[in-house]
CSV table of C-alpha atoms and ligand atoms in Angstrom, one decimal:
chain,number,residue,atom,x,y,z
U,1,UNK,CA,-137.7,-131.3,17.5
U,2,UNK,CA,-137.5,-130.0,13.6
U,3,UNK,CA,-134.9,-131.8,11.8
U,4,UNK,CA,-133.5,-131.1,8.3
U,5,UNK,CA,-131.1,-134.4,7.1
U,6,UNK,CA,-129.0,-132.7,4.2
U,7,UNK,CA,-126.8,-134.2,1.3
U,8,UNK,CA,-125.8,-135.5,-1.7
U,9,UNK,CA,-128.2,-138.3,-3.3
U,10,UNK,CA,-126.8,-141.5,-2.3
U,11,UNK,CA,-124.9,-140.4,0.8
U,12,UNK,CA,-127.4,-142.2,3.4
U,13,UNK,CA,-130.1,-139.5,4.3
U,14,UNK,CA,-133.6,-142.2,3.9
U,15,UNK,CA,-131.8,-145.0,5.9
U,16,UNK,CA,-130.5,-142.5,9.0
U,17,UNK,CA,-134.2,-140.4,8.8
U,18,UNK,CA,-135.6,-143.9,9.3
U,19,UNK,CA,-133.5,-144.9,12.6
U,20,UNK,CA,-134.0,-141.1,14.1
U,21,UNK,CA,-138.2,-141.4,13.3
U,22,UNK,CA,-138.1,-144.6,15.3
U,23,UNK,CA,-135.8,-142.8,18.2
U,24,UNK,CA,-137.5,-139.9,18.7
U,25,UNK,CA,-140.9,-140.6,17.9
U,26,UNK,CA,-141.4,-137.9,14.7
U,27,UNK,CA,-142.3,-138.4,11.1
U,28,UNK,CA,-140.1,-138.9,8.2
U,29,UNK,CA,-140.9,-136.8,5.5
U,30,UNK,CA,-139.3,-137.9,2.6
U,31,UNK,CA,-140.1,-135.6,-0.2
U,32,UNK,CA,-138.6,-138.0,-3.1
U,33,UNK,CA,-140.9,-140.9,-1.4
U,34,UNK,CA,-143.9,-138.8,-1.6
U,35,UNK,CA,-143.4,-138.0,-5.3
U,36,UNK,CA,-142.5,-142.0,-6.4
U,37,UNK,CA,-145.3,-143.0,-4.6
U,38,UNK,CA,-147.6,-140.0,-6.2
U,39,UNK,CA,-146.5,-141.5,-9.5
U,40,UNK,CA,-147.9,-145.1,-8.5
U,41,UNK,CA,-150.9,-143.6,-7.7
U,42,UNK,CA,-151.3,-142.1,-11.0
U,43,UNK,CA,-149.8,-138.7,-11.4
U,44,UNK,CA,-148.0,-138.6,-14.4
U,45,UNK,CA,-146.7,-135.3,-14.8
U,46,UNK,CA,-144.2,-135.8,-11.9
U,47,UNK,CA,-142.4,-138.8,-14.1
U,48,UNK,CA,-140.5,-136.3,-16.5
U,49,UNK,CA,-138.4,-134.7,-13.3
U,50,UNK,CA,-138.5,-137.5,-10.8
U,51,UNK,CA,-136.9,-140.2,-13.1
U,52,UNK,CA,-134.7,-138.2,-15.0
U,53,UNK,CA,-133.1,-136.8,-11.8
U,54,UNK,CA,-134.4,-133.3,-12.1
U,55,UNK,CA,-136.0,-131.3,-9.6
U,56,UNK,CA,-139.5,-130.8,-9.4
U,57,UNK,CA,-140.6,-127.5,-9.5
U,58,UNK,CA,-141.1,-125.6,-6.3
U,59,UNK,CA,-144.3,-123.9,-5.7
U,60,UNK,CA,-145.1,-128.4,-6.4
U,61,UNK,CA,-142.5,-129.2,-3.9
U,62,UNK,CA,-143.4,-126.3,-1.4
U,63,UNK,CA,-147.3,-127.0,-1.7
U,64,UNK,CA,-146.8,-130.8,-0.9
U,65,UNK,CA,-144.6,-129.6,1.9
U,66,UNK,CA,-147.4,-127.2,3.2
U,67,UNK,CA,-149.9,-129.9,3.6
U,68,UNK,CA,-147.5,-132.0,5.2
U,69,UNK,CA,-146.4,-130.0,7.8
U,70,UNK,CA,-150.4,-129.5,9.0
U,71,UNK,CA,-150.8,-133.1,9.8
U,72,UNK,CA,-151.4,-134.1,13.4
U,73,UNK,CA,-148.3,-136.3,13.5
U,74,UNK,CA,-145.8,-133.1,13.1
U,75,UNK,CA,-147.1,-131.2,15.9
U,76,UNK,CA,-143.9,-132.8,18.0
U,77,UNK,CA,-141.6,-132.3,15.3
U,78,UNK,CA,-140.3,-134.1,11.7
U,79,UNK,CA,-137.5,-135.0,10.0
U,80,UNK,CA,-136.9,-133.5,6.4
U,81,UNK,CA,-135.1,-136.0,4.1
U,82,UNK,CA,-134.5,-134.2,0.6
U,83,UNK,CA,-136.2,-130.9,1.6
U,84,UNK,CA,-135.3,-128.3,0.9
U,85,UNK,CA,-133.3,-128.4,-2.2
U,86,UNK,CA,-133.2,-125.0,-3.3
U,87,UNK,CA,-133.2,-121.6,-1.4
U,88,UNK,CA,-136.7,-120.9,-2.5
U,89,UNK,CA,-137.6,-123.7,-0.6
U,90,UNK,CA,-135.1,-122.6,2.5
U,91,UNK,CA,-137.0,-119.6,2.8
U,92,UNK,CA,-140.5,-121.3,1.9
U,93,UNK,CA,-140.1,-123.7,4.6
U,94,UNK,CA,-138.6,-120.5,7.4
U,95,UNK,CA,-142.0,-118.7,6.9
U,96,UNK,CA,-144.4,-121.7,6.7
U,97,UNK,CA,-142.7,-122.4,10.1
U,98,UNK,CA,-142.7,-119.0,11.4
U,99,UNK,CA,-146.4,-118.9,11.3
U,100,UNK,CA,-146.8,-122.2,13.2
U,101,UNK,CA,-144.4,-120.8,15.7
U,102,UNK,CA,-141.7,-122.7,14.8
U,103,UNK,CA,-138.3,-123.4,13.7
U,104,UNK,CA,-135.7,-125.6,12.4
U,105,UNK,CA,-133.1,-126.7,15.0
U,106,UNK,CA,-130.6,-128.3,13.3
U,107,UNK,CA,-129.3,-129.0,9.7
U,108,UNK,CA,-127.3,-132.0,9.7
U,109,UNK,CA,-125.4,-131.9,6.8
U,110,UNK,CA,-123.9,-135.7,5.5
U,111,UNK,CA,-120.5,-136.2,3.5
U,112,UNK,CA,-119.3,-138.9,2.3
U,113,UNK,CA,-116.4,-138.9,-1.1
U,114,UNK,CA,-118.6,-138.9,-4.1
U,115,UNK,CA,-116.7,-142.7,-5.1
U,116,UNK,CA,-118.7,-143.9,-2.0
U,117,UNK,CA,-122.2,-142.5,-3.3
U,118,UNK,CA,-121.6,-143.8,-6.6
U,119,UNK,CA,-121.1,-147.1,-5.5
U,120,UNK,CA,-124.2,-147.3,-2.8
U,121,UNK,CA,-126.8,-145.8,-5.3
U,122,UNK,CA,-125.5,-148.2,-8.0
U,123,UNK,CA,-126.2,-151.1,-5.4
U,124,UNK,CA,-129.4,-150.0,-4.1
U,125,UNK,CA,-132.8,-152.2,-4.8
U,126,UNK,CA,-136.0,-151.3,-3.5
U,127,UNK,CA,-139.0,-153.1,-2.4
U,128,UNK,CA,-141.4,-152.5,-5.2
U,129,UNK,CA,-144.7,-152.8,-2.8
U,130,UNK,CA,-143.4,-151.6,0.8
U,131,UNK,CA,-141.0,-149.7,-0.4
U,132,UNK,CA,-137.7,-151.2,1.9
U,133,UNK,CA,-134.3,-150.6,1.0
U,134,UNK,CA,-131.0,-152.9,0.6
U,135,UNK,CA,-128.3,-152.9,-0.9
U,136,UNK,CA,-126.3,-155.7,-2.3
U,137,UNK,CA,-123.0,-154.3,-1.2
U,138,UNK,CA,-124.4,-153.8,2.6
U,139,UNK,CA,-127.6,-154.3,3.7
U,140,UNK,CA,-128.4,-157.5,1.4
U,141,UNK,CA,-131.6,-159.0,1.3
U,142,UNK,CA,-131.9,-162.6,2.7
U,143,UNK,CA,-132.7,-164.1,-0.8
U,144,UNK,CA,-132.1,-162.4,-3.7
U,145,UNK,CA,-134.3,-159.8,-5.1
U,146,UNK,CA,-136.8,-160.5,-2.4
U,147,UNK,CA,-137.9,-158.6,0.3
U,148,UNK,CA,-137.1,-159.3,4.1
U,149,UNK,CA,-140.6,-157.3,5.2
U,150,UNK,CA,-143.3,-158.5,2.3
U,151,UNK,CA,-141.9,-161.1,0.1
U,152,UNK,CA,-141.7,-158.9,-2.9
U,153,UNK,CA,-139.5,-158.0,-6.0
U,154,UNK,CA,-136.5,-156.1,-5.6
U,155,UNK,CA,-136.5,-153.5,-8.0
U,156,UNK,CA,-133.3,-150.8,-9.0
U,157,UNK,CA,-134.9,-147.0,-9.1
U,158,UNK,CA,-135.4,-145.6,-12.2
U,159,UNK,CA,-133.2,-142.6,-11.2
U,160,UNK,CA,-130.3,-145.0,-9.7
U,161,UNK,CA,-129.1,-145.7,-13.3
U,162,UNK,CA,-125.5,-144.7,-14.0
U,163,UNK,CA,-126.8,-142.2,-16.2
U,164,UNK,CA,-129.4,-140.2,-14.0
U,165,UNK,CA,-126.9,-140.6,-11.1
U,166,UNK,CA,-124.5,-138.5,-12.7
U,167,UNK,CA,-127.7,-135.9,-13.7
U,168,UNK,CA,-128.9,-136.0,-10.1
U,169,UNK,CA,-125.4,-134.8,-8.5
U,170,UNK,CA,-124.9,-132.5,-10.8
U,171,UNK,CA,-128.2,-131.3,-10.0
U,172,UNK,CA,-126.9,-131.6,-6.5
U,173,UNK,CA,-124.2,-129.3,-7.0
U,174,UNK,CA,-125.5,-126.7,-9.2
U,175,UNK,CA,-128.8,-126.0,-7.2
U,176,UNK,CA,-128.9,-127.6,-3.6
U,177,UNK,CA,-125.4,-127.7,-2.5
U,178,UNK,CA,-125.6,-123.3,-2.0
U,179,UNK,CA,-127.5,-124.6,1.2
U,180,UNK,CA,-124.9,-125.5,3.0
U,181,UNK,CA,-123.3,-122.0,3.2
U,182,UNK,CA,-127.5,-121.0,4.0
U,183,UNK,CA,-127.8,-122.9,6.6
U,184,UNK,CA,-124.3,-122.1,7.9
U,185,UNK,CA,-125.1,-118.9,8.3
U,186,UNK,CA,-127.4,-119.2,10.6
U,187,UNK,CA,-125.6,-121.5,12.9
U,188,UNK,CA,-127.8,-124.4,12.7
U,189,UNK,CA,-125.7,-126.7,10.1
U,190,UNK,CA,-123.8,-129.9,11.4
U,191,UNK,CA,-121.5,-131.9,9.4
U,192,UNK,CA,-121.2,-135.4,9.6
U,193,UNK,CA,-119.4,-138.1,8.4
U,194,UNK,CA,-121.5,-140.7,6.3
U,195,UNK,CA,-118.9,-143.2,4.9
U,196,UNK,CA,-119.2,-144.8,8.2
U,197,UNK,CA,-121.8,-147.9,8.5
U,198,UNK,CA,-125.3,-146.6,9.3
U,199,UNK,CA,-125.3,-147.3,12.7
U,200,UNK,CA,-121.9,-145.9,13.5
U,201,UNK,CA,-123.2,-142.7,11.6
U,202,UNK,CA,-126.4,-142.7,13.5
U,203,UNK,CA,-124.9,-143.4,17.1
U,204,UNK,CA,-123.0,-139.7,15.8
U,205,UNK,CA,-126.0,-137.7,14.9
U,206,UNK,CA,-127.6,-138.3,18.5
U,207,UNK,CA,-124.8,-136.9,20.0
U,208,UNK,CA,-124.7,-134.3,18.1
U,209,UNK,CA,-128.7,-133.9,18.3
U,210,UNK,CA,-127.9,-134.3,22.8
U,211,UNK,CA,-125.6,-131.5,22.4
U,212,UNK,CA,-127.2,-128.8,20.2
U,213,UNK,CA,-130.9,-129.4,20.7
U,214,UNK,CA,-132.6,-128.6,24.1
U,215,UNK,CA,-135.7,-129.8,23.5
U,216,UNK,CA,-134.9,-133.3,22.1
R,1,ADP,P1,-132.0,-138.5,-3.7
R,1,ADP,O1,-131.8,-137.6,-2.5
R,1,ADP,O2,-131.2,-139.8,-3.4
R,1,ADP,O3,-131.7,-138.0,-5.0
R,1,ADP,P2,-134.9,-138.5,-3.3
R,1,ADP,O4,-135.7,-139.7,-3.1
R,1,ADP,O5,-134.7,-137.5,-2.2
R,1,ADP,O6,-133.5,-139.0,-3.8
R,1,ADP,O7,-135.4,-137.6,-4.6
R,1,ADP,C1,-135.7,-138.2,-5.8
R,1,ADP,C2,-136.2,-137.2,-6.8
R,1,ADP,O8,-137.5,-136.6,-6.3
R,1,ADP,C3,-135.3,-136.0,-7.1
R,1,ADP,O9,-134.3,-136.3,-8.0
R,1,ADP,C4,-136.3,-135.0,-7.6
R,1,ADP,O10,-136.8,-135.3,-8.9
R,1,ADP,C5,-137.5,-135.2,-6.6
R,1,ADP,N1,-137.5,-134.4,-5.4
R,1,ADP,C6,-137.4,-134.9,-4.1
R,1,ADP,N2,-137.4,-133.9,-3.3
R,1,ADP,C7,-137.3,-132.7,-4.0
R,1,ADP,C8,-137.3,-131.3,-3.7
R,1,ADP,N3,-137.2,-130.9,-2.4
R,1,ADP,N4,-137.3,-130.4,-4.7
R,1,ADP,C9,-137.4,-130.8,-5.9
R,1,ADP,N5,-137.4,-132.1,-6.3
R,1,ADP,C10,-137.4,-133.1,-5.4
């Protein structure tokens, strides 16, 4: 099953990818998580899109996506969390499929009001070695600034500052959100409501993944 989790930064699309990977058995493919982790390995250049709230460009985005989808571990299927974000990518990611005899089945496409996503990005903290997310409004850590899973800091994303929040859903709107009417078009977009808690919003999706997707 091929799986594309769209929507605004901040309205739930990491923590839902992570319950449906663990349901059905398919990757995660965060494209924002590969980038933040490419710049703790070293790469540099990605810094001036990533933590300003910019997009990176997308023959970088599209190349990483490439080599993703070869691995071993998608030939059952993925989840897409943050790709694509442009329709160069849409139409990137339709071919690169088309040649592996595949396609997307469903788009499902998360709102929640914007007041909402302000408020959960501005209370996110992440795991600064494994990379697990809280949030002190709703998923709190067990003792502060420490990690449930490794014992480490709790650290606030560069890109979750008041500032770059506004950037990145501006960004949002100006360049990802023409997906929507994409992916509409071809009959494969979902909406679903993500002001709910996460498992109420994820007991939703598999309906809605029981009802549109044979081969779940
Ligand atoms: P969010 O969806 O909450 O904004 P992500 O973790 O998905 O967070 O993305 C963080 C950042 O990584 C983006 O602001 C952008 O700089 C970069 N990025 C991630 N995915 C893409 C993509 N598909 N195209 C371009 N840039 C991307």
């Amino acid at each position: 099953m091929q799986l594309i989790i769209f929507g605004s930064p901040g309205v739930g699309k990491g923590t839902l990818s992570d319950m449906l990977a663990e349901k059905y058995k398919i990757p995660h493919i965060s494209t924002g998580d590969i980038f933040r982790n490419e710049i703790k390995s070293g790469n540099s250049e990605l810094i001036q899109y990533v933590e300003k709230g910019l997009l990176v460009p997308d023959m970088v985005v599209n190349k990483v996506v490439e080599k993703a989808l070869k691995q071993e571990n998608c030939r059952n299927g993925f989840i897409f969390d943050g790709y694509p974000r442009t329709i160069d990518q849409a139409e990137f990611l339709e071919n690169t499929l088309w040649k592996l005899r595949k396609s997307i089945d469903l788009v499902l496409n998360l709102v929640a009001p914007e007041e909402t996503i302000i408020k959960r990005l501005g209370a996110r903290r992440n795991c600064s070695k494994c990379g697990a997310v809280f949030n002190l409004a709703t998923i709190k850590p067990k003792k502060n600034g420490i990690c449930d899973n490794c014992g480490s800091a709790l650290a606030q994303r560069k890109d979750d500052e008041p500032e770059t929040v506004r950037k990145r859903i501006l960004v949002y709107r100006r360049e990802t959100s023409a997906l929507i009417g994409y992916y509409k078009n071809k009959k494969i977009l979902v909406d679903i409501n993500s002001s709910k808690k996460p498992k109420e919003v994820f007991d939703a999706v598999v309906k809605v993944i029981k009802a549109n997707v044979k081969k779940e």
